[in-house]
Short mmCIF file of C-alpha atoms and ligand atoms in Angstrom, two decimals:
data_model
loop_
_atom_site.label_atom_id
_atom_site.label_comp_id
_atom_site.label_asym_id
_atom_site.label_seq_id
_atom_site.Cartn_x
_atom_site.Cartn_y
_atom_site.Cartn_z
CA MET A 1 11.38 -10.97 0.57
CA VAL A 2 9.73 -11.28 -2.96
CA GLY A 3 10.23 -8.46 -5.06
CA GLY A 4 12.54 -5.47 -5.05
CA GLY A 5 10.45 -2.27 -5.22
CA GLN A 6 11.13 0.05 -2.16
CA LEU A 7 9.26 -1.77 0.06
CA SER A 8 11.97 -4.05 -0.02
CA ARG A 9 14.40 -1.78 0.48
CA MET A 10 13.40 0.07 3.65
CA THR A 11 12.77 -3.92 4.79
CA ALA A 12 16.77 -4.05 4.64
CA ALA A 13 17.88 -1.49 6.59
CA PRO A 14 16.08 -2.84 9.75
CA ALA A 15 16.74 -6.47 8.89
CA THR A 16 20.74 -5.09 8.85
CA ALA A 17 19.71 -3.26 12.39
CA LEU A 18 18.15 -6.49 13.81
CA GLY A 19 20.89 -8.62 12.10
CA VAL A 20 19.22 -10.68 10.49
CA GLY A 21 20.10 -12.15 7.36
CA PHE A 22 18.03 -10.24 4.28
CA ARG A 23 17.80 -11.75 0.87
CA VAL A 24 15.23 -10.32 -2.01
CA LEU A 25 13.91 -11.55 -5.13
CA ALA A 26 14.50 -8.65 -8.05
CA LEU A 27 13.82 -8.63 -11.91
CA ASP A 28 16.98 -7.00 -12.28
CA PRO A 29 19.99 -5.81 -10.29
CA GLN A 30 19.59 -2.21 -10.52
CA GLU A 31 16.05 -2.50 -8.66
CA SER A 32 15.40 -0.50 -6.26
CA ALA A 33 15.73 -2.87 -3.30
CA ALA A 34 18.46 -4.79 -5.46
CA GLN A 35 20.34 -1.93 -5.03
CA VAL A 36 21.37 -2.28 -1.65
CA THR A 37 20.93 -6.08 -0.79
CA ALA A 38 23.93 -8.00 -0.73
CA ASP A 39 21.80 -11.21 -1.16
CA VAL A 40 20.00 -11.15 -4.66
CA VAL A 41 18.18 -13.69 -6.36
CA LEU A 42 17.60 -12.48 -10.02
CA GLY A 43 14.27 -13.86 -11.38
CA ARG A 44 10.62 -13.64 -11.93
CA HIS A 45 7.82 -13.98 -9.05
CA ASP A 46 5.90 -15.62 -10.56
CA ASP A 47 7.97 -18.30 -11.88
CA LEU A 48 7.57 -21.13 -9.71
CA ASP A 49 11.41 -22.01 -9.83
CA ALA A 50 13.07 -18.46 -8.79
CA LEU A 51 10.79 -18.46 -5.73
CA ARG A 52 12.14 -21.91 -4.48
CA ARG A 53 16.01 -20.59 -5.39
CA LEU A 54 14.96 -17.58 -3.07
CA ALA A 55 13.45 -19.54 -0.65
CA ASP A 56 16.62 -22.00 -0.34
CA GLY A 57 17.82 -21.21 3.43
CA CYS A 58 15.78 -19.14 4.12
CA ALA A 59 13.62 -19.17 7.53
CA VAL A 60 10.76 -17.12 6.07
CA VAL A 61 9.48 -16.26 2.67
CA THR A 62 7.54 -12.39 2.66
CA PHE A 63 6.56 -10.13 0.00
CA ASP A 64 6.98 -6.17 -0.72
CA HIS A 65 3.65 -7.19 -3.53
CA GLU A 66 0.72 -9.37 -3.76
CA HIS A 67 1.46 -10.88 -7.04
CA VAL A 68 2.55 -14.26 -6.39
CA PRO A 69 0.77 -16.87 -8.47
CA VAL A 70 -1.15 -18.35 -5.61
CA ASP A 71 -0.35 -21.76 -6.81
CA HIS A 72 3.45 -21.23 -6.64
CA LEU A 73 2.85 -19.71 -3.00
CA ARG A 74 0.94 -23.25 -2.20
CA ALA A 75 3.68 -25.36 -3.95
CA LEU A 76 6.44 -24.27 -1.50
CA VAL A 77 3.99 -24.19 1.36
CA ASP A 78 4.06 -27.87 0.56
CA GLY A 79 7.49 -28.47 -0.04
CA GLY A 80 7.68 -27.55 3.99
CA VAL A 81 8.53 -23.26 3.14
CA ALA A 82 7.23 -21.14 5.86
CA VAL A 83 5.52 -18.25 3.64
CA ARG A 84 3.93 -15.60 5.34
CA PRO A 85 1.12 -14.16 4.99
CA GLY A 86 0.09 -18.03 3.72
CA PRO A 87 -1.55 -17.69 0.73
CA ASP A 88 -4.51 -18.32 1.89
CA ALA A 89 -5.09 -14.88 3.78
CA LEU A 90 -2.90 -13.45 0.72
CA VAL A 91 -6.00 -14.70 -1.90
CA HIS A 92 -7.71 -11.64 0.09
CA ALA A 93 -5.36 -8.85 -1.03
CA GLN A 94 -4.40 -10.18 -4.35
CA ASP A 95 -8.47 -10.18 -5.42
CA LYS A 96 -10.86 -7.62 -4.79
CA ILE A 97 -13.64 -9.66 -5.46
CA THR A 98 -12.21 -12.48 -2.65
CA MET A 99 -11.72 -10.14 -0.24
CA ARG A 100 -15.35 -8.64 -0.58
CA GLU A 101 -16.80 -11.74 -0.13
CA ALA A 102 -14.71 -12.60 3.25
CA LEU A 103 -15.07 -9.20 4.64
CA ASP A 104 -19.12 -9.37 4.02
CA ARG A 105 -18.75 -12.88 5.42
CA ALA A 106 -16.92 -11.53 8.64
CA GLY A 107 -20.04 -8.70 8.69
CA LEU A 108 -17.33 -5.95 8.21
CA PRO A 109 -18.69 -2.50 6.68
CA CYS A 110 -17.96 -2.91 3.12
CA PRO A 111 -19.51 -0.69 0.10
CA ALA A 112 -22.25 -2.37 -1.84
CA TRP A 113 -20.54 -3.91 -4.91
CA ARG A 114 -21.27 -6.60 -7.66
CA HIS A 115 -19.34 -8.95 -9.47
CA LEU A 116 -20.10 -8.27 -13.79
CA ALA A 117 -19.87 -11.43 -15.66
CA THR A 118 -19.78 -10.01 -18.96
CA PRO A 119 -20.06 -5.95 -20.42
CA ASP A 120 -24.19 -6.64 -20.42
CA ASP A 121 -24.12 -7.02 -16.29
CA VAL A 122 -23.71 -3.19 -16.00
CA GLU A 123 -26.72 -2.51 -16.31
CA SER A 124 -28.26 -4.46 -14.00
CA ALA A 125 -25.08 -2.51 -11.63
CA GLY A 126 -25.83 0.91 -12.37
CA ALA A 127 -29.04 0.02 -11.45
CA ALA A 128 -28.53 -0.84 -7.83
CA LEU A 129 -25.36 1.17 -7.39
CA GLY A 130 -26.30 4.01 -8.54
CA TRP A 131 -24.31 5.89 -11.35
CA PRO A 132 -21.25 7.26 -11.39
CA PHE A 133 -20.29 3.81 -10.18
CA VAL A 134 -16.78 2.67 -9.43
CA LEU A 135 -15.11 -0.13 -11.95
CA LYS A 136 -12.32 -2.13 -10.91
CA VAL A 137 -10.66 -5.35 -12.04
CA SER A 138 -10.23 -7.97 -9.36
CA ARG A 139 -6.60 -8.25 -9.49
CA GLY A 140 -3.34 -6.41 -10.88
CA GLY A 141 -4.15 -2.97 -10.35
CA TYR A 142 -1.81 -0.74 -8.36
CA ASP A 143 -1.81 2.84 -7.74
CA GLY A 144 -4.81 3.83 -9.38
CA ARG A 145 -4.34 1.84 -12.79
CA GLY A 146 -7.61 -0.83 -12.37
CA VAL A 147 -10.06 1.55 -10.90
CA TRP A 148 -12.54 3.89 -13.25
CA ILE A 149 -15.11 5.82 -12.06
CA VAL A 150 -17.96 5.22 -14.84
CA THR A 151 -20.46 7.72 -15.65
CA ASP A 152 -22.69 5.42 -17.75
CA ALA A 153 -23.20 2.06 -19.10
CA ASP A 154 -21.48 3.09 -21.90
CA GLU A 155 -18.47 4.43 -20.29
CA ALA A 156 -18.83 1.30 -18.26
CA ARG A 157 -18.48 -1.58 -20.98
CA HIS A 158 -16.39 0.87 -23.30
CA VAL A 159 -13.73 0.32 -20.65
CA MET A 160 -14.47 -3.18 -19.84
CA GLU A 161 -13.92 -3.89 -23.53
CA ARG A 162 -10.64 -2.44 -24.27
CA THR A 163 -9.03 -3.41 -20.88
CA PRO A 164 -7.17 -6.68 -20.74
CA LEU A 165 -7.67 -8.59 -17.96
CA VAL A 166 -4.58 -10.49 -16.03
CA PRO A 167 -4.92 -13.99 -15.65
CA GLY A 168 -8.08 -14.82 -13.32
CA ALA A 169 -9.12 -11.32 -13.03
CA ARG A 170 -12.70 -10.43 -13.14
CA TRP A 171 -14.18 -7.04 -13.30
CA LEU A 172 -16.78 -5.46 -10.21
CA ALA A 173 -18.83 -2.71 -9.77
CA GLU A 174 -18.44 -0.67 -6.34
CA GLU A 175 -21.06 1.79 -5.06
CA ARG A 176 -19.17 5.52 -4.87
CA VAL A 177 -18.95 5.54 -1.44
CA PRO A 178 -19.11 9.48 -0.69
CA PHE A 179 -16.37 9.48 1.70
CA THR A 180 -15.40 12.45 3.30
CA ARG A 181 -11.64 11.49 3.80
CA GLU A 182 -9.67 8.47 3.20
CA LEU A 183 -7.88 6.98 6.53
CA ALA A 184 -5.98 3.73 6.48
CA ALA A 185 -5.10 1.71 10.36
CA GLN A 186 -1.84 -0.30 10.27
CA VAL A 187 -1.67 -3.77 12.36
CA ALA A 188 0.78 -5.97 12.59
CA ARG A 189 0.47 -9.74 13.59
CA SER A 190 2.42 -12.81 13.92
CA PRO A 191 1.93 -16.42 13.91
CA HIS A 192 1.47 -16.89 17.77
CA GLY A 193 -1.41 -14.42 17.64
CA GLN A 194 0.24 -11.24 19.09
CA ALA A 195 -1.21 -7.87 17.31
CA VAL A 196 0.09 -4.34 17.30
CA ALA A 197 -2.23 -1.78 15.86
CA TYR A 198 -0.79 1.96 14.69
CA PRO A 199 -2.18 5.24 14.92
CA VAL A 200 -4.83 5.61 12.54
CA VAL A 201 -3.72 7.90 9.73
CA ARG A 202 -5.48 10.47 6.95
CA THR A 203 -4.10 9.39 3.89
CA VAL A 204 -4.49 11.65 0.59
CA GLN A 205 -5.02 10.04 -3.11
CA VAL A 206 -4.27 12.00 -6.41
CA ASP A 207 -5.25 10.16 -9.48
CA GLY A 208 -5.71 7.42 -7.29
CA MET A 209 -1.99 7.33 -6.10
CA CYS A 210 -1.35 8.03 -2.39
CA SER A 211 0.29 11.42 -1.90
CA GLU A 212 0.24 12.57 1.43
CA VAL A 213 -0.56 10.98 5.21
CA VAL A 214 -0.89 12.70 8.62
CA ALA A 215 -0.70 10.07 11.63
CA PRO A 216 -2.61 10.45 13.60
CA CYS A 217 -5.74 11.19 11.81
CA PRO A 218 -6.76 15.02 12.61
CA ASP A 219 -10.06 15.41 14.23
CA LEU A 220 -10.87 11.64 14.63
CA PRO A 221 -13.22 10.91 17.73
CA GLU A 222 -11.29 8.87 19.23
CA GLU A 223 -14.01 6.52 19.42
CA MET A 224 -13.93 6.06 15.40
CA ALA A 225 -9.97 5.60 16.36
CA LEU A 226 -10.98 2.73 18.11
CA GLU A 227 -13.15 1.46 15.56
CA ALA A 228 -10.69 1.33 12.74
CA GLN A 229 -7.99 -0.40 14.83
CA ARG A 230 -10.45 -2.85 15.91
CA ILE A 231 -11.46 -3.47 12.06
CA ALA A 232 -8.01 -4.11 11.23
CA LEU A 233 -7.31 -6.62 13.64
CA GLU A 234 -10.19 -8.43 13.31
CA ILE A 235 -9.37 -8.93 9.41
CA ALA A 236 -5.84 -9.56 10.23
CA ARG A 237 -7.57 -12.41 13.19
CA VAL A 238 -10.58 -13.87 10.72
CA LEU A 239 -8.00 -13.71 8.09
CA ASP A 240 -5.61 -15.35 10.12
CA VAL A 241 -2.66 -12.31 8.37
CA THR A 242 1.06 -12.56 9.61
CA GLY A 243 2.91 -9.48 8.84
CA MET A 244 1.89 -6.25 8.55
CA LEU A 245 -1.69 -5.77 7.77
CA ALA A 246 -3.12 -2.15 6.20
CA VAL A 247 -6.77 -1.65 5.58
CA GLU A 248 -7.60 1.68 3.73
CA LEU A 249 -10.91 2.96 4.57
CA PHE A 250 -13.19 5.38 3.92
CA ASP A 251 -14.90 7.62 6.45
CA THR A 252 -17.95 8.61 5.66
CA PRO A 253 -21.00 10.53 7.64
CA ALA A 254 -22.68 7.10 7.76
CA GLY A 255 -19.34 5.13 9.77
CA ILE A 256 -16.48 3.46 8.50
CA VAL A 257 -16.50 1.63 5.29
CA VAL A 258 -13.35 -0.95 3.83
CA ASN A 259 -12.06 0.13 0.85
CA GLU A 260 -9.05 -2.88 0.59
CA LEU A 261 -6.61 -4.55 1.79
CA ALA A 262 -2.38 -4.74 1.52
CA MET A 263 -0.80 -7.58 3.70
CA ARG A 264 2.78 -5.84 3.68
CA PRO A 265 4.63 -3.09 4.32
CA HIS A 266 2.25 0.29 2.99
CA ASN A 267 2.86 3.98 2.06
CA SER A 268 0.04 4.66 4.59
CA GLY A 269 3.32 3.32 6.92
CA HIS A 270 6.15 5.05 5.46
CA TRP A 271 5.92 7.97 8.50
CA THR A 272 6.11 4.95 10.89
CA ILE A 273 10.33 4.83 10.26
CA ASP A 274 11.13 8.54 11.18
CA GLY A 275 7.75 9.11 13.41
CA ALA A 276 6.98 5.44 15.37
CA VAL A 277 9.28 3.93 18.32
CA THR A 278 8.61 0.68 16.03
CA SER A 279 8.94 1.31 12.15
CA GLN A 280 6.32 -0.98 10.18
CA PHE A 281 8.73 -2.59 8.51
CA GLU A 282 10.72 -3.74 11.61
CA ASN A 283 7.05 -5.05 12.60
CA HIS A 284 7.05 -6.44 9.57
CA LEU A 285 9.99 -8.51 9.64
CA ARG A 286 9.64 -9.12 13.48
CA ALA A 287 6.09 -10.97 12.80
CA VAL A 288 7.25 -12.85 9.92
CA LEU A 289 9.57 -14.25 12.08
CA ASP A 290 7.35 -14.49 14.94
CA LEU A 291 9.29 -12.40 17.54
CA PRO A 292 7.75 -10.14 19.94
CA LEU A 293 6.38 -7.18 18.28
CA GLY A 294 7.80 -3.58 18.77
CA ASP A 295 5.95 -0.59 20.61
CA PRO A 296 3.88 1.03 17.27
CA ARG A 297 3.16 4.38 19.18
CA SER A 298 4.10 7.94 17.83
CA LEU A 299 7.32 9.68 18.83
CA ALA A 300 5.75 12.85 18.25
CA ARG A 301 2.40 14.70 18.28
CA TRP A 302 2.17 14.41 14.66
CA ALA A 303 3.70 13.00 11.40
CA VAL A 304 3.26 13.82 7.76
CA MET A 305 4.57 12.27 5.32
CA VAL A 306 4.63 13.37 1.34
CA ASN A 307 5.48 11.20 -1.75
CA ILE A 308 7.78 12.17 -4.45
CA VAL A 309 6.55 11.31 -7.29
CA GLY A 310 7.39 11.65 -10.62
CA PRO A 311 5.61 14.41 -12.97
CA ALA A 312 4.20 14.44 -16.08
CA ASP A 313 6.81 16.82 -17.66
CA ILE A 314 10.59 15.20 -16.39
CA GLU A 315 12.08 16.95 -19.64
CA GLY A 316 14.30 19.00 -17.88
CA LEU A 317 13.98 17.45 -14.29
CA LEU A 318 17.41 17.50 -12.44
CA PRO A 319 18.63 14.23 -10.76
CA LEU A 320 16.82 14.26 -7.45
CA TYR A 321 20.61 14.21 -5.36
CA ASP A 322 20.77 17.91 -7.10
CA ALA A 323 18.17 18.64 -5.01
CA TYR A 324 19.77 17.78 -1.56
CA ARG A 325 22.18 21.20 -0.96
CA HIS A 326 18.60 22.89 -0.94
CA VAL A 327 16.02 20.84 1.09
CA LEU A 328 18.65 19.47 3.25
CA ALA A 329 19.73 23.27 4.36
CA ARG A 330 16.56 25.32 4.05
CA ASP A 331 14.98 22.68 6.70
CA PRO A 332 17.18 20.20 8.61
CA GLY A 333 13.92 18.32 10.56
CA VAL A 334 13.16 16.82 7.08
CA LYS A 335 13.99 13.21 6.34
CA VAL A 336 14.55 11.90 3.20
CA HIS A 337 14.42 8.58 1.23
CA LEU A 338 14.65 8.13 -1.88
CA TYR A 339 14.33 4.81 -4.07
CA GLY A 340 16.98 5.16 -6.13
CA LYS A 341 14.77 4.54 -8.92
CA GLU A 342 14.96 6.10 -12.30
CA ILE A 343 12.84 9.56 -12.94
CA ARG A 344 9.62 8.48 -14.91
CA ALA A 345 6.19 10.25 -14.58
CA GLY A 346 3.89 9.29 -12.42
CA ARG A 347 6.66 6.66 -10.44
CA LYS A 348 6.99 7.07 -6.97
CA LEU A 349 10.50 8.03 -6.17
CA GLY A 350 10.65 8.60 -2.53
CA HIS A 351 9.18 9.89 0.32
CA VAL A 352 9.67 13.00 2.61
CA THR A 353 8.12 13.00 6.74
CA VAL A 354 8.60 16.11 8.98
CA ILE A 355 7.53 14.99 13.07
CA GLY A 356 6.34 17.60 15.49
CA ASP A 357 3.74 19.89 17.52
CA ASP A 358 2.65 22.52 14.58
CA LEU A 359 0.50 20.07 11.86
CA ASP A 360 -0.20 23.09 9.59
CA ASP A 361 3.68 24.19 9.72
CA LEU A 362 4.43 19.96 9.39
CA LEU A 363 2.35 19.93 5.94
CA ALA A 364 3.88 23.06 4.83
CA ARG A 365 7.41 22.31 5.60
CA ALA A 366 6.93 18.49 4.21
CA HIS A 367 5.05 19.90 1.00
CA HIS A 368 8.05 22.53 0.01
CA ALA A 369 10.92 19.75 0.05
CA ALA A 370 8.44 17.15 -1.58
CA ASP A 371 7.41 19.86 -4.56
CA TYR A 372 11.34 20.92 -4.78
CA PHE A 373 12.32 17.91 -5.87
CA MET A 374 9.34 17.09 -8.15
CA GLY A 375 10.03 20.75 -9.99
CA VAL A 376 7.24 22.21 -8.71
CA ILE A 377 9.10 25.00 -7.03
CA ASP A 378 12.76 26.24 -7.24
CA GLU A 379 13.04 28.38 -4.38
N1 LIG B 401 -15.90 2.49 -3.64
C1 LIG B 401 -15.27 3.69 -3.95
N2 LIG B 401 -15.96 4.66 -3.59
C2 LIG B 401 -15.03 5.92 -4.04
N3 LIG B 401 -14.04 5.91 -4.07
C3 LIG B 401 -12.64 4.90 -4.68
C4 LIG B 401 -14.11 3.97 -4.16
N4 LIG B 401 -13.14 2.76 -4.47
C5 LIG B 401 -11.87 3.27 -4.22
N5 LIG B 401 -11.76 4.43 -5.34
C6 LIG B 401 -10.99 5.85 -4.81
O1 LIG B 401 -9.47 4.94 -5.88
C7 LIG B 401 -8.59 5.24 -5.23
C8 LIG B 401 -8.30 3.60 -5.41
O2 LIG B 401 -9.22 2.56 -5.08
P1 LIG B 401 -7.89 0.74 -4.71
O3 LIG B 401 -7.67 1.38 -3.77
O4 LIG B 401 -8.95 0.35 -4.85
O5 LIG B 401 -7.38 1.07 -6.02
P2 LIG B 401 -5.67 0.17 -6.14
O6 LIG B 401 -5.32 0.69 -7.42
O7 LIG B 401 -5.85 -1.47 -6.19
O8 LIG B 401 -4.93 1.49 -4.82
P3 LIG B 401 -3.48 1.14 -4.29
O9 LIG B 401 -3.07 2.41 -5.09
O10 LIG B 401 -3.69 1.25 -3.26
O11 LIG B 401 -2.75 0.34 -5.15
C9 LIG B 401 -8.82 4.84 -3.67
O12 LIG B 401 -7.72 5.17 -2.78
C10 LIG B 401 -10.14 6.04 -3.79
O13 LIG B 401 -9.56 7.74 -3.79
MG1 LIG B 402 -5.69 1.05 -2.59
#
């Protein structure tokens, strides 16, 4: 797996359970996944030699992020390496303009959008999409970095002029979707075409970063849930995705609209470790190895996942482990996952999951545990 972050770390566990060899390409030995993986190749994801060292002797190469240059992936494929998802699929998770063009072609519901070739295009985009609109960089963004809500042309131009772009990135403007809530639909798809769909979840983003997930999405009419799953399965098929696909969705009064895609395990599916028969991490492995997929169904009526994110003021915050005695004693039903990362403001450090029958109770318990870790509360 390319990338040594928490997604890679959480994939190591089912690799161990399945008895599948697991090698990680990490930037340094202290990275989240490198800490728990015996077989670590040190190197960068944009260094073809490092990617070749990773691939050497592996049955398949997959990813915990979408930032590997597509030319490198094509070079690996040309060299006989099985890369899953393949470069022709992955480009749609790398570049939001490429993604919008493909989804428009497939007739799937997207926000209205425009490519902004120069800062001067913001006026016509605003006239077409309305103000405020959502300004995005097409590649290189994550966790809300690379997304701005801009209220007028001056603000839009200002952001464009002062923000450096990663190579190949372009600017796009999207209509600001009046969503009532955000959803995610996850599917796993294997090279031989088997696919499974997870329950559709509700996600809450704070400052553009996922903060809370409830599975399944409360009060979602069955036909809407089926429609969201159908959209995700259709995208997986049309783009020939292998592995996990997450489709971030907006729930609007006019129906479901696609926000963006991730072709890897995704924050919206962390609940599946403790709340589903087969976790997204296990199904990602099964899918890229072209093994039969596991049952994606929930183990309980509800699952709630809340992220542990480094607070703005980390001064005086105790090591996360120090919270264990309190959090674990207070609620033996809470499942805690820490990623072994140094605490930094705004950084995803871990998550907690609780499953059960009473949604309000689960929400309170999950937030209590996460808040205690984050130093928001102290009892
Ligand atoms: N067109 C839109 N209309 C309204 N809100 C939007 C729109 N696009 C994005 N947002 C808001 O900004 C958040 C982040 O946007 P997006 O998912 O495109 O960025 P990202 O940084 O790639 O995200 P991620 O955290 O998933 O990596 C969304 O979850 C949503 O809350
Ligand atoms: Mg997103």
